């Protein structure tokens, strides 16, 4: 069984946005049906994906949604991989 980090690495090896310049927006479901544990599992997977991206050339943004949308950070917020990964750390809030 693959760990999430292995899945993210394998995905990025076949996904050009992990290597080539791109704008990537993550939209993560934060509704009650997802639940807290699954929400954090998705955040961990997303962090692993971002760790394999060429942040600086590739820009990332992050939003959560349920009954409404909440922008967590925009495409111009983070210029380094470490900064972007650190920003993908916020509490689960069922909207």
C-alpha positions as a LaTeX table, in Angstrom:
\begin{tabular}{lrrr}
\hline
Residue & $x$ (\AA) & $y$ (\AA) & $z$ (\AA) \\
\hline
Unk1 & 0.00 & 0.00 & 0.00 \\
Unk2 & 1.35 & 3.40 & $-0.98$ \\
Unk3 & 1.76 & 6.15 & 1.57 \\
Unk4 & 0.27 & 9.51 & 0.62 \\
Unk5 & 3.74 & 10.92 & 0.03 \\
Unk6 & 4.48 & 8.12 & $-2.44$ \\
Unk7 & 1.20 & 8.75 & $-4.25$ \\
Unk8 & 1.97 & 12.47 & $-4.48$ \\
Unk9 & 5.48 & 11.80 & $-5.79$ \\
Unk10 & 4.22 & 9.34 & $-8.41$ \\
Unk11 & 1.48 & 11.74 & $-9.46$ \\
Unk12 & 3.94 & 14.60 & $-9.85$ \\
Unk13 & 6.27 & 12.53 & $-11.99$ \\
Unk14 & 3.47 & 12.36 & $-14.58$ \\
Unk15 & 1.97 & 15.82 & $-14.11$ \\
Unk16 & 3.64 & 18.71 & $-15.92$ \\
Unk17 & 2.57 & 21.35 & $-13.34$ \\
Unk18 & 4.97 & 19.71 & $-10.89$ \\
Unk19 & 7.87 & 20.49 & $-13.23$ \\
Unk20 & 6.77 & 23.23 & $-15.63$ \\
Unk21 & 5.60 & 26.74 & $-14.77$ \\
Unk22 & 1.90 & 26.76 & $-13.99$ \\
Unk23 & $-0.80$ & 28.31 & $-11.82$ \\
Unk24 & $-2.41$ & 25.62 & $-9.67$ \\
Unk25 & $-5.44$ & 26.28 & $-7.50$ \\
Unk26 & $-6.43$ & 23.69 & $-4.93$ \\
Unk27 & $-10.12$ & 23.71 & $-3.99$ \\
Unk28 & $-10.68$ & 21.51 & $-0.95$ \\
Unk29 & $-14.06$ & 20.35 & 0.32 \\
Unk30 & $-14.46$ & 21.37 & 3.98 \\
Unk31 & $-18.10$ & 20.38 & 4.33 \\
Unk32 & $-19.50$ & 18.37 & 7.18 \\
Unk33 & $-19.79$ & 15.26 & 5.02 \\
Unk34 & $-16.00$ & 15.17 & 4.58 \\
Unk35 & $-15.28$ & 15.28 & 8.29 \\
Unk36 & $-12.24$ & 16.45 & 10.19 \\
Unk37 & $-10.05$ & 13.34 & 9.71 \\
Unk38 & $-10.57$ & 13.20 & 5.95 \\
Unk39 & $-10.05$ & 16.96 & 5.66 \\
Unk40 & $-6.62$ & 16.64 & 7.26 \\
Unk41 & $-5.78$ & 13.61 & 5.10 \\
Unk42 & $-6.44$ & 15.74 & 2.01 \\
Unk43 & $-4.34$ & 18.59 & 3.44 \\
Unk44 & $-1.43$ & 16.19 & 4.00 \\
Unk45 & $-1.72$ & 14.89 & 0.44 \\
Unk46 & $-1.84$ & 18.46 & $-0.88$ \\
Unk47 & 1.31 & 19.35 & 1.11 \\
Unk48 & 3.05 & 16.34 & $-0.41$ \\
Unk49 & 2.04 & 17.46 & $-3.91$ \\
Unk50 & 3.32 & 20.99 & $-3.29$ \\
Unk51 & 6.61 & 19.57 & $-1.95$ \\
Unk52 & 7.15 & 18.02 & $-5.38$ \\
Unk53 & 6.33 & 21.19 & $-7.33$ \\
Unk54 & 8.77 & 23.79 & $-8.57$ \\
Unk55 & 7.35 & 26.62 & $-6.46$ \\
Unk56 & 8.65 & 29.92 & $-7.74$ \\
Unk57 & 7.93 & 29.04 & $-11.34$ \\
Unk58 & 4.71 & 27.25 & $-10.39$ \\
Unk59 & 2.35 & 29.31 & $-8.29$ \\
Unk60 & $-0.23$ & 27.76 & $-5.98$ \\
Unk61 & $-3.42$ & 29.04 & $-4.40$ \\
Unk62 & $-5.66$ & 27.32 & $-1.90$ \\
Unk63 & $-9.32$ & 27.62 & $-1.09$ \\
Unk64 & $-11.77$ & 25.64 & 0.99 \\
Unk65 & $-15.47$ & 25.37 & 0.38 \\
Unk66 & $-18.66$ & 24.03 & 1.92 \\
Unk67 & $-21.68$ & 26.32 & 2.14 \\
Unk68 & $-19.40$ & 29.13 & 1.04 \\
Unk69 & $-15.90$ & 29.55 & $-0.35$ \\
Unk70 & $-12.94$ & 30.70 & 1.76 \\
Unk71 & $-9.71$ & 31.80 & 0.07 \\
Unk72 & $-6.83$ & 30.59 & 2.22 \\
Unk73 & $-4.08$ & 32.13 & 0.08 \\
Unk74 & $-3.77$ & 33.36 & $-3.49$ \\
Unk75 & $-1.33$ & 32.70 & $-6.32$ \\
Unk76 & 1.01 & 35.53 & $-5.33$ \\
Unk77 & 1.19 & 34.68 & $-1.62$ \\
Unk78 & 4.16 & 32.27 & $-1.58$ \\
Unk79 & 7.39 & 32.30 & $-3.53$ \\
Unk80 & 9.05 & 29.28 & $-1.93$ \\
Unk81 & 8.04 & 25.66 & $-1.46$ \\
Unk82 & 8.54 & 25.82 & 2.31 \\
Unk83 & 6.37 & 28.91 & 2.61 \\
Unk84 & 3.56 & 27.36 & 0.57 \\
Unk85 & 3.66 & 24.08 & 2.49 \\
Unk86 & 3.66 & 25.90 & 5.83 \\
Unk87 & 0.60 & 27.86 & 4.72 \\
Unk88 & $-1.37$ & 24.65 & 4.11 \\
Unk89 & $-2.00$ & 24.38 & 7.84 \\
Unk90 & $-5.31$ & 25.68 & 9.05 \\
Unk91 & $-8.08$ & 24.32 & 11.22 \\
Unk92 & $-10.99$ & 22.32 & 9.87 \\
Unk93 & $-14.09$ & 24.46 & 10.06 \\
Unk94 & $-17.32$ & 23.13 & 8.80 \\
Unk95 & $-18.83$ & 26.22 & 7.17 \\
\hline
\end{tabular}
